[in-house]
Amino acid sequence: MQLTTPLDMHLHLRDGEMLDNIAKCSASTFSGAIIMPNLVPPVRTKEEVVAYKERIMKAIGDERFTPYMTLFFKPSYDKVFLESVRDEITAIKLYPAGITTNSEGGVSGFDVEELRPALEAMSELDIPLCVHGETNGFVMDREAEFVSIYEKLASAFPKLKIIMEHITTKESVEVLDKFENLYATITLHHLLITLDDVAGGMLKPHLFCKPIAKRPEDREALLKIALEAHPKVMFGSDSAPHPKHAKESCGCAAGVFTAPIALQVLAELFENKNASLENLQAFISGNAQKIYALSPLAKTVTLEKKSVTVPSDYNGVVPMYADEKIAYSIKEIKNG
Ligand code: DOR
Ligand code: ZN
């Protein structure tokens, strides 16, 4: 099976030693990825985004991989600033304040008039807005409660491309087609697990993430639009590495590390569900290229049906399916 030019439209590469340790897990198999800005401190200035990109390029060595950079949204961004940084970024990521890892400086209240100057400027400059869509309500309801905020933003800024990141609920699937300017990413893990897998038996810290995995009917709704490669939906792994000790602790950090297994497991999932290779190709690259108007570096990944055991860790980070068997492995990666 061959996949061309895979793109990961939501990726955490971190910084420092972690960046150096895990960057190649994505850079070897993907052509490019949208890089999340939730560092400490978050990526908020042109200097920070340029310097972070340089650190990423250094960490990936000679892999052919494009980091599509993002800034951490601030309501105070104005047109002059956004024009100055336009060429360095592909999108801007909005986090509600305090909702997940390193999001303390995010947005509270979602007052359209307060957000108008920044969002109108983004709209004029054609900078997509990626959103972590959760309220601070009851954990299972946070994303569904956020849908009214998506509706408010999508109608107030009809020319702004709004990407609902890592959607996990049928409510998000339902709103997708109601507004022309709404799009979505879906992770691998939310296509595979429900809350039962996280907390229904022994607690599984390596499956704990934000948004938390939901109900079977939510997973079915996500599977439907992913497997049919709905044109407004893209693969975004939200691969979010944390050191093993930060996951296997009494205050477990949120994030599932899927970068090294994402393509192999997606191939297995699409095959098991009788979805076509053409749809998988659209889900992992074609749709994103159209939505973001990208022309990524060509890369061809050949997968073979050969069962392998997933390593127990990658430089101290435990991947999804650690020590378990997966059906596909990577046979060859070619540039071009
Ligand atoms: O599970 C998550 N981990 N969700 C997020 O939104 C952030 C991410 C992280 O940065 O660890
Ligand atoms: Zn994320």
mmCIF file of C-alpha atoms and ligand atoms in Angstrom:
data_model
loop_
_atom_site.group_PDB
_atom_site.id
_atom_site.type_symbol
_atom_site.label_atom_id
_atom_site.label_comp_id
_atom_site.label_asym_id
_atom_site.label_seq_id
_atom_site.Cartn_x
_atom_site.Cartn_y
_atom_site.Cartn_z
ATOM 1 C CA MET A 1 0.000 0.000 0.000
ATOM 2 C CA GLN A 2 1.348 3.410 -0.922
ATOM 3 C CA LEU A 3 0.498 6.714 0.696
ATOM 4 C CA THR A 4 1.628 9.951 -0.870
ATOM 5 C CA THR A 5 2.733 13.104 0.926
ATOM 6 C CA PRO A 6 1.125 12.463 4.324
ATOM 7 C CA LEU A 7 0.290 15.539 6.369
ATOM 8 C CA ASP A 8 -0.380 15.783 10.082
ATOM 9 C CA MET A 9 -2.550 18.845 10.552
ATOM 10 C CA HIS A 10 -2.164 19.003 14.365
ATOM 11 C CA LEU A 11 1.104 18.045 15.997
ATOM 12 C CA HIS A 12 2.959 18.800 19.229
ATOM 13 C CA LEU A 13 6.712 18.720 18.690
ATOM 14 C CA ARG A 14 7.642 20.374 22.021
ATOM 15 C CA ASP A 15 11.047 21.961 22.553
ATOM 16 C CA GLY A 16 14.520 21.251 23.910
ATOM 17 C CA GLU A 17 15.446 17.644 24.604
ATOM 18 C CA MET A 18 11.935 16.341 23.909
ATOM 19 C CA LEU A 19 11.924 18.024 20.477
ATOM 20 C CA ASP A 20 15.303 16.501 19.679
ATOM 21 C CA ASN A 21 14.097 13.085 20.847
ATOM 22 C CA ILE A 22 10.772 12.858 19.027
ATOM 23 C CA ALA A 23 10.883 15.167 15.968
ATOM 24 C CA LYS A 24 12.052 12.441 13.613
ATOM 25 C CA CYS A 25 9.116 10.193 14.576
ATOM 26 C CA SER A 26 6.962 12.567 12.501
ATOM 27 C CA ALA A 27 9.546 13.977 10.103
ATOM 28 C CA SER A 28 10.523 10.579 8.729
ATOM 29 C CA THR A 29 7.032 9.532 7.651
ATOM 30 C CA PHE A 30 5.130 12.788 7.148
ATOM 31 C CA SER A 31 5.792 15.482 4.549
ATOM 32 C CA GLY A 32 4.725 18.215 6.889
ATOM 33 C CA ALA A 33 2.683 19.078 9.942
ATOM 34 C CA ILE A 34 0.906 21.982 11.583
ATOM 35 C CA ILE A 35 3.008 22.655 14.668
ATOM 36 C CA MET A 36 1.212 23.604 17.879
ATOM 37 C CA PRO A 37 2.486 26.708 19.715
ATOM 38 C CA ASN A 38 1.753 25.697 23.340
ATOM 39 C CA LEU A 39 5.330 25.857 24.551
ATOM 40 C CA VAL A 40 6.353 27.458 27.840
ATOM 41 C CA PRO A 41 6.150 30.396 27.176
ATOM 42 C CA PRO A 42 3.804 30.045 24.162
ATOM 43 C CA VAL A 43 4.928 31.073 20.651
ATOM 44 C CA ARG A 44 3.540 34.605 20.331
ATOM 45 C CA THR A 45 5.962 36.794 18.395
ATOM 46 C CA LYS A 46 7.606 36.721 15.004
ATOM 47 C CA GLU A 47 10.999 36.206 16.642
ATOM 48 C CA GLU A 48 9.671 33.264 18.661
ATOM 49 C CA VAL A 49 8.079 31.557 15.681
ATOM 50 C CA VAL A 50 11.196 31.973 13.529
ATOM 51 C CA ALA A 51 13.484 30.715 16.298
ATOM 52 C CA TYR A 52 11.198 27.739 17.060
ATOM 53 C CA LYS A 53 11.126 26.776 13.389
ATOM 54 C CA GLU A 54 14.926 26.833 13.339
ATOM 55 C CA ARG A 55 15.078 24.531 16.369
ATOM 56 C CA ILE A 56 12.652 22.162 14.633
ATOM 57 C CA MET A 57 14.705 22.159 11.419
ATOM 58 C CA LYS A 58 17.796 21.335 13.444
ATOM 59 C CA ALA A 59 16.009 18.517 15.275
ATOM 60 C CA ILE A 60 14.756 16.868 12.074
ATOM 61 C CA GLY A 61 18.245 16.777 10.571
ATOM 62 C CA ASP A 62 18.178 15.685 6.943
ATOM 63 C CA GLU A 63 14.541 14.532 6.853
ATOM 64 C CA ARG A 64 12.440 16.241 4.185
ATOM 65 C CA PHE A 65 9.667 17.709 6.289
ATOM 66 C CA THR A 66 7.914 21.083 6.461
ATOM 67 C CA PRO A 67 6.903 22.427 9.851
ATOM 68 C CA TYR A 68 3.862 24.613 9.179
ATOM 69 C CA MET A 69 4.165 27.070 12.030
ATOM 70 C CA THR A 70 1.450 28.593 14.195
ATOM 71 C CA LEU A 71 1.167 31.379 16.737
ATOM 72 C CA PHE A 72 -0.689 31.198 20.040
ATOM 73 C CA PHE A 73 -3.749 33.465 19.599
ATOM 74 C CA LYS A 74 -3.957 36.730 21.517
ATOM 75 C CA PRO A 75 -6.974 39.077 21.137
ATOM 76 C CA SER A 76 -4.497 41.965 20.921
ATOM 77 C CA TYR A 77 -2.993 40.825 17.595
ATOM 78 C CA ASP A 78 -3.589 43.619 15.084
ATOM 79 C CA LYS A 79 -3.365 43.857 11.318
ATOM 80 C CA VAL A 80 0.081 45.451 11.308
ATOM 81 C CA PHE A 81 1.504 42.669 13.452
ATOM 82 C CA LEU A 82 -0.285 39.929 11.508
ATOM 83 C CA GLU A 83 0.931 41.327 8.178
ATOM 84 C CA SER A 84 4.480 41.305 9.502
ATOM 85 C CA VAL A 85 4.279 37.659 10.535
ATOM 86 C CA ARG A 86 2.056 36.351 7.713
ATOM 87 C CA ASP A 87 4.867 34.717 5.745
ATOM 88 C CA GLU A 88 6.176 32.815 8.751
ATOM 89 C CA ILE A 89 2.938 31.116 9.774
ATOM 90 C CA THR A 90 0.279 28.848 8.315
ATOM 91 C CA ALA A 91 -2.365 29.318 11.022
ATOM 92 C CA ILE A 92 -3.059 30.701 14.479
ATOM 93 C CA LYS A 93 -4.156 28.464 17.336
ATOM 94 C CA LEU A 94 -6.754 29.617 19.830
ATOM 95 C CA TYR A 95 -6.932 27.986 23.252
ATOM 96 C CA PRO A 96 -9.598 28.768 25.824
ATOM 97 C CA ALA A 97 -7.703 29.911 28.953
ATOM 98 C CA GLY A 98 -6.460 27.038 31.086
ATOM 99 C CA ILE A 99 -8.263 24.303 29.141
ATOM 100 C CA THR A 100 -5.247 22.073 28.459
ATOM 101 C CA THR A 101 -1.448 21.795 28.626
ATOM 102 C CA ASN A 102 0.218 25.261 28.716
ATOM 103 C CA SER A 103 -2.927 27.192 27.725
ATOM 104 C CA GLU A 104 -3.085 29.532 30.722
ATOM 105 C CA GLY A 105 -2.711 32.628 28.507
ATOM 106 C CA GLY A 106 -5.639 31.703 26.276
ATOM 107 C CA VAL A 107 -9.007 33.370 25.646
ATOM 108 C CA SER A 108 -11.816 33.754 28.199
ATOM 109 C CA GLY A 109 -15.360 34.834 27.492
ATOM 110 C CA PHE A 110 -15.391 34.671 23.679
ATOM 111 C CA ASP A 111 -16.833 38.143 23.262
ATOM 112 C CA VAL A 112 -17.156 38.704 19.496
ATOM 113 C CA GLU A 113 -16.481 42.444 19.734
ATOM 114 C CA GLU A 114 -13.333 41.888 21.769
ATOM 115 C CA LEU A 115 -12.105 39.327 19.227
ATOM 116 C CA ARG A 116 -13.231 41.275 16.151
ATOM 117 C CA PRO A 117 -10.071 43.264 15.329
ATOM 118 C CA ALA A 118 -7.807 40.219 15.431
ATOM 119 C CA LEU A 119 -10.217 37.825 13.703
ATOM 120 C CA GLU A 120 -11.140 40.327 10.992
ATOM 121 C CA ALA A 121 -7.478 40.936 10.259
ATOM 122 C CA MET A 122 -6.868 37.179 10.080
ATOM 123 C CA SER A 123 -9.824 36.840 7.768
ATOM 124 C CA GLU A 124 -8.489 39.574 5.461
ATOM 125 C CA LEU A 125 -5.019 38.046 5.444
ATOM 126 C CA ASP A 126 -6.468 34.554 4.925
ATOM 127 C CA ILE A 127 -4.896 33.118 8.074
ATOM 128 C CA PRO A 128 -6.874 30.103 9.313
ATOM 129 C CA LEU A 129 -7.920 29.966 12.980
ATOM 130 C CA CYS A 130 -7.376 26.582 14.653
ATOM 131 C CA VAL A 131 -9.483 26.192 17.789
ATOM 132 C CA HIS A 132 -9.308 23.919 20.812
ATOM 133 C CA GLY A 133 -13.080 23.792 21.281
ATOM 134 C CA GLU A 134 -13.854 23.016 24.907
ATOM 135 C CA THR A 135 -15.622 24.999 27.644
ATOM 136 C CA ASN A 136 -14.689 24.545 31.289
ATOM 137 C CA GLY A 137 -17.913 22.639 31.979
ATOM 138 C CA PHE A 138 -18.384 18.962 32.883
ATOM 139 C CA VAL A 139 -15.626 17.042 31.137
ATOM 140 C CA MET A 140 -17.886 14.916 28.907
ATOM 141 C CA ASP A 141 -19.932 17.970 27.831
ATOM 142 C CA ARG A 142 -17.150 20.484 27.193
ATOM 143 C CA GLU A 143 -16.924 20.039 23.452
ATOM 144 C CA ALA A 144 -20.683 19.895 22.842
ATOM 145 C CA GLU A 145 -21.055 23.078 24.908
ATOM 146 C CA PHE A 146 -18.451 24.772 22.731
ATOM 147 C CA VAL A 147 -20.491 24.225 19.543
ATOM 148 C CA SER A 148 -22.501 27.419 20.183
ATOM 149 C CA ILE A 149 -19.193 29.346 20.290
ATOM 150 C CA TYR A 150 -18.172 27.815 16.954
ATOM 151 C CA GLU A 151 -21.549 28.918 15.544
ATOM 152 C CA LYS A 152 -21.086 32.433 16.896
ATOM 153 C CA LEU A 153 -17.567 32.760 15.448
ATOM 154 C CA ALA A 154 -18.436 31.144 12.121
ATOM 155 C CA SER A 155 -21.354 33.496 11.516
ATOM 156 C CA ALA A 156 -19.594 36.637 12.798
ATOM 157 C CA PHE A 157 -16.523 35.995 10.583
ATOM 158 C CA PRO A 158 -17.871 34.216 7.498
ATOM 159 C CA LYS A 159 -14.631 34.527 5.513
ATOM 160 C CA LEU A 160 -12.417 33.253 8.323
ATOM 161 C CA LYS A 161 -11.431 29.587 7.977
ATOM 162 C CA ILE A 162 -12.123 28.021 11.355
ATOM 163 C CA ILE A 163 -10.673 24.587 12.055
ATOM 164 C CA MET A 164 -12.370 22.685 14.856
ATOM 165 C CA GLU A 165 -9.361 20.811 16.184
ATOM 166 C CA HIS A 166 -9.426 17.176 17.298
ATOM 167 C CA ILE A 167 -13.210 16.816 17.298
ATOM 168 C CA THR A 168 -14.588 14.034 19.484
ATOM 169 C CA THR A 169 -18.378 14.343 19.416
ATOM 170 C CA LYS A 170 -21.373 13.847 17.150
ATOM 171 C CA GLU A 171 -22.380 17.471 17.925
ATOM 172 C CA SER A 172 -19.184 18.745 16.267
ATOM 173 C CA VAL A 173 -19.784 16.475 13.281
ATOM 174 C CA GLU A 174 -23.316 17.885 12.954
ATOM 175 C CA VAL A 175 -22.239 21.540 12.946
ATOM 176 C CA LEU A 176 -19.509 21.008 10.342
ATOM 177 C CA ASP A 177 -21.824 21.265 7.351
ATOM 178 C CA LYS A 178 -23.917 24.083 8.752
ATOM 179 C CA PHE A 179 -21.259 26.718 8.062
ATOM 180 C CA GLU A 180 -19.177 26.953 4.924
ATOM 181 C CA ASN A 181 -16.160 28.223 6.863
ATOM 182 C CA LEU A 182 -15.991 25.401 9.440
ATOM 183 C CA TYR A 183 -13.504 22.538 9.008
ATOM 184 C CA ALA A 184 -12.222 19.853 11.359
ATOM 185 C CA THR A 185 -9.274 17.673 12.250
ATOM 186 C CA ILE A 186 -9.677 14.193 13.704
ATOM 187 C CA THR A 187 -7.029 12.256 15.611
ATOM 188 C CA LEU A 188 -6.208 8.584 15.258
ATOM 189 C CA HIS A 189 -6.967 7.809 18.878
ATOM 190 C CA HIS A 190 -10.447 9.339 18.793
ATOM 191 C CA LEU A 191 -11.282 7.074 15.846
ATOM 192 C CA LEU A 192 -10.251 4.054 17.902
ATOM 193 C CA ILE A 193 -11.112 4.503 21.560
ATOM 194 C CA THR A 194 -13.969 5.598 23.789
ATOM 195 C CA LEU A 195 -13.958 6.629 27.447
ATOM 196 C CA ASP A 196 -14.291 2.930 28.259
ATOM 197 C CA ASP A 197 -10.799 2.283 26.941
ATOM 198 C CA VAL A 198 -9.403 5.099 29.094
ATOM 199 C CA ALA A 199 -11.220 4.527 32.358
ATOM 200 C CA GLY A 200 -13.658 1.623 31.991
ATOM 201 C CA GLY A 201 -11.260 -0.945 33.397
ATOM 202 C CA MET A 202 -7.775 -0.360 34.733
ATOM 203 C CA LEU A 203 -6.969 3.338 34.215
ATOM 204 C CA LYS A 204 -4.878 3.860 31.080
ATOM 205 C CA PRO A 205 -2.810 7.016 31.482
ATOM 206 C CA HIS A 206 -1.340 6.772 27.993
ATOM 207 C CA LEU A 207 -4.849 7.132 26.522
ATOM 208 C CA PHE A 208 -5.732 10.158 28.647
ATOM 209 C CA CYS A 209 -5.992 13.309 26.549
ATOM 210 C CA LYS A 210 -7.944 16.525 26.044
ATOM 211 C CA PRO A 211 -10.600 16.387 24.757
ATOM 212 C CA ILE A 212 -11.210 13.102 26.545
ATOM 213 C CA ALA A 213 -12.476 10.210 24.394
ATOM 214 C CA LYS A 214 -16.268 10.101 24.401
ATOM 215 C CA ARG A 215 -19.106 7.634 23.745
ATOM 216 C CA PRO A 216 -19.423 4.890 21.114
ATOM 217 C CA GLU A 217 -21.958 6.961 19.142
ATOM 218 C CA ASP A 218 -19.504 9.862 19.031
ATOM 219 C CA ARG A 219 -16.746 7.589 17.740
ATOM 220 C CA GLU A 220 -19.148 6.251 15.095
ATOM 221 C CA ALA A 221 -19.926 9.790 13.912
ATOM 222 C CA LEU A 222 -16.188 10.558 13.636
ATOM 223 C CA LEU A 223 -15.484 7.292 11.841
ATOM 224 C CA LYS A 224 -18.190 7.979 9.299
ATOM 225 C CA ILE A 225 -16.755 11.316 8.155
ATOM 226 C CA ALA A 226 -13.136 10.134 8.326
ATOM 227 C CA LEU A 227 -13.714 6.926 6.377
ATOM 228 C CA GLU A 228 -15.708 8.713 3.696
ATOM 229 C CA ALA A 229 -12.979 11.423 3.640
ATOM 230 C CA HIS A 230 -15.505 14.204 4.064
ATOM 231 C CA PRO A 231 -13.869 17.116 2.203
ATOM 232 C CA LYS A 232 -13.892 19.402 5.250
ATOM 233 C CA VAL A 233 -12.088 16.876 7.429
ATOM 234 C CA MET A 234 -8.343 16.284 7.772
ATOM 235 C CA PHE A 235 -6.103 13.996 9.762
ATOM 236 C CA GLY A 236 -4.482 15.758 12.699
ATOM 237 C CA SER A 237 -2.816 13.343 15.095
ATOM 238 C CA ASP A 238 -2.617 15.640 18.144
ATOM 239 C CA SER A 239 0.330 13.421 18.951
ATOM 240 C CA ALA A 240 1.327 14.960 22.283
ATOM 241 C CA PRO A 241 4.407 13.412 23.896
ATOM 242 C CA HIS A 242 5.017 13.627 27.624
ATOM 243 C CA PRO A 243 7.803 11.842 29.513
ATOM 244 C CA LYS A 244 6.728 8.449 30.859
ATOM 245 C CA HIS A 245 6.970 9.659 34.461
ATOM 246 C CA ALA A 246 4.578 12.564 33.725
ATOM 247 C CA LYS A 247 1.971 10.131 32.345
ATOM 248 C CA GLU A 248 2.406 7.376 34.923
ATOM 249 C CA SER A 249 1.926 9.665 37.899
ATOM 250 C CA CYS A 250 -0.869 10.784 40.206
ATOM 251 C CA GLY A 251 -1.337 13.964 38.120
ATOM 252 C CA CYS A 252 -1.311 12.419 34.665
ATOM 253 C CA ALA A 253 -0.485 14.845 31.835
ATOM 254 C CA ALA A 254 -2.971 14.857 28.924
ATOM 255 C CA GLY A 255 -1.783 13.620 25.550
ATOM 256 C CA VAL A 256 -1.504 10.455 23.444
ATOM 257 C CA PHE A 257 1.739 9.857 21.569
ATOM 258 C CA THR A 258 0.845 8.402 18.174
ATOM 259 C CA ALA A 259 3.400 9.912 15.784
ATOM 260 C CA PRO A 260 5.446 6.724 15.189
ATOM 261 C CA ILE A 261 2.427 4.484 14.530
ATOM 262 C CA ALA A 262 -0.113 6.841 12.977
ATOM 263 C CA LEU A 263 0.133 5.884 9.311
ATOM 264 C CA GLN A 264 0.413 2.164 9.977
ATOM 265 C CA VAL A 265 -2.636 2.102 12.248
ATOM 266 C CA LEU A 266 -4.669 4.337 9.931
ATOM 267 C CA ALA A 267 -3.954 1.867 7.114
ATOM 268 C CA GLU A 268 -5.181 -0.985 9.299
ATOM 269 C CA LEU A 269 -8.281 0.922 10.394
ATOM 270 C CA PHE A 270 -9.323 1.910 6.860
ATOM 271 C CA GLU A 271 -8.782 -1.678 5.691
ATOM 272 C CA ASN A 272 -10.770 -3.179 8.580
ATOM 273 C CA LYS A 273 -13.634 -0.803 7.851
ATOM 274 C CA ASN A 274 -13.518 -1.488 4.098
ATOM 275 C CA ALA A 275 -12.788 2.133 3.265
ATOM 276 C CA SER A 276 -10.875 2.821 0.077
ATOM 277 C CA LEU A 277 -7.212 3.747 -0.210
ATOM 278 C CA GLU A 278 -8.367 6.791 -2.166
ATOM 279 C CA ASN A 279 -10.310 7.983 0.877
ATOM 280 C CA LEU A 280 -7.370 7.341 3.184
ATOM 281 C CA GLN A 281 -5.195 9.373 0.829
ATOM 282 C CA ALA A 282 -7.693 12.260 0.903
ATOM 283 C CA PHE A 283 -7.965 12.080 4.699
ATOM 284 C CA ILE A 284 -4.217 12.118 5.287
ATOM 285 C CA SER A 285 -3.248 14.637 2.621
ATOM 286 C CA GLY A 286 -5.573 15.695 -0.200
ATOM 287 C CA ASN A 287 -8.239 17.406 1.882
ATOM 288 C CA ALA A 288 -5.667 19.327 3.917
ATOM 289 C CA GLN A 289 -3.845 20.501 0.796
ATOM 290 C CA LYS A 290 -7.083 21.946 -0.527
ATOM 291 C CA ILE A 291 -8.313 23.464 2.729
ATOM 292 C CA TYR A 292 -4.985 25.117 3.598
ATOM 293 C CA ALA A 293 -3.862 25.668 -0.032
ATOM 294 C CA LEU A 294 -0.575 23.834 0.582
ATOM 295 C CA SER A 295 1.884 22.362 -1.916
ATOM 296 C CA PRO A 296 3.878 20.042 0.325
ATOM 297 C CA LEU A 297 7.118 18.228 -0.446
ATOM 298 C CA ALA A 298 6.319 14.943 -2.158
ATOM 299 C CA LYS A 299 7.014 11.788 -0.157
ATOM 300 C CA THR A 300 5.883 8.240 -0.866
ATOM 301 C CA VAL A 301 5.411 5.887 2.053
ATOM 302 C CA THR A 302 5.092 2.193 1.242
ATOM 303 C CA LEU A 303 3.363 0.143 3.914
ATOM 304 C CA GLU A 304 3.314 -3.626 4.022
ATOM 305 C CA LYS A 305 1.013 -5.996 5.807
ATOM 306 C CA LYS A 306 3.543 -7.329 8.248
ATOM 307 C CA SER A 307 2.718 -7.489 11.898
ATOM 308 C CA VAL A 308 5.167 -5.776 14.243
ATOM 309 C CA THR A 309 5.300 -5.133 17.955
ATOM 310 C CA VAL A 310 5.270 -1.432 18.824
ATOM 311 C CA PRO A 311 8.315 -0.466 20.943
ATOM 312 C CA SER A 312 7.630 0.105 24.646
ATOM 313 C CA ASP A 313 8.997 3.634 24.390
ATOM 314 C CA TYR A 314 10.708 6.136 22.105
ATOM 315 C CA ASN A 315 13.394 7.914 24.106
ATOM 316 C CA GLY A 316 11.298 7.689 27.258
ATOM 317 C CA VAL A 317 7.928 8.475 25.654
ATOM 318 C CA VAL A 318 5.372 5.664 25.593
ATOM 319 C CA PRO A 319 3.452 5.410 22.308
ATOM 320 C CA MET A 320 -0.117 4.243 21.824
ATOM 321 C CA TYR A 321 -0.114 0.422 21.436
ATOM 322 C CA ALA A 322 3.252 0.092 23.226
ATOM 323 C CA ASP A 323 4.261 -3.600 23.357
ATOM 324 C CA GLU A 324 1.208 -4.543 21.289
ATOM 325 C CA LYS A 325 1.071 -5.832 17.742
ATOM 326 C CA ILE A 326 -0.081 -3.716 14.819
ATOM 327 C CA ALA A 327 -0.795 -5.192 11.385
ATOM 328 C CA TYR A 328 1.095 -2.825 9.091
ATOM 329 C CA SER A 329 4.691 -1.722 9.047
ATOM 330 C CA ILE A 330 6.596 0.804 6.984
ATOM 331 C CA LYS A 331 8.565 -0.813 4.193
ATOM 332 C CA GLU A 332 10.042 2.133 2.383
ATOM 333 C CA ILE A 333 9.948 5.915 2.367
ATOM 334 C CA LYS A 334 10.936 7.752 -0.792
ATOM 335 C CA ASN A 335 11.220 11.426 -1.428
ATOM 336 C CA GLY A 336 9.250 12.386 -4.464
HETATM 337 O O1 DOR B 1 -4.229 15.862 25.260
HETATM 338 C C1 DOR B 1 -3.781 16.928 24.919
HETATM 339 N N1 DOR B 1 -2.464 17.208 24.994
HETATM 340 N N2 DOR B 1 -4.611 17.870 24.446
HETATM 341 C C2 DOR B 1 -4.209 19.109 24.172
HETATM 342 O O2 DOR B 1 -5.003 19.907 23.791
HETATM 343 C C3 DOR B 1 -2.808 19.518 24.431
HETATM 344 C C4 DOR B 1 -1.915 18.373 24.393
HETATM 345 C C5 DOR B 1 -0.558 18.681 24.961
HETATM 346 O O3 DOR B 1 0.012 19.705 24.582
HETATM 347 O O4 DOR B 1 -0.046 17.880 25.742
HETATM 348 ZN ZN ZN B 2 -3.135 19.466 20.513
#
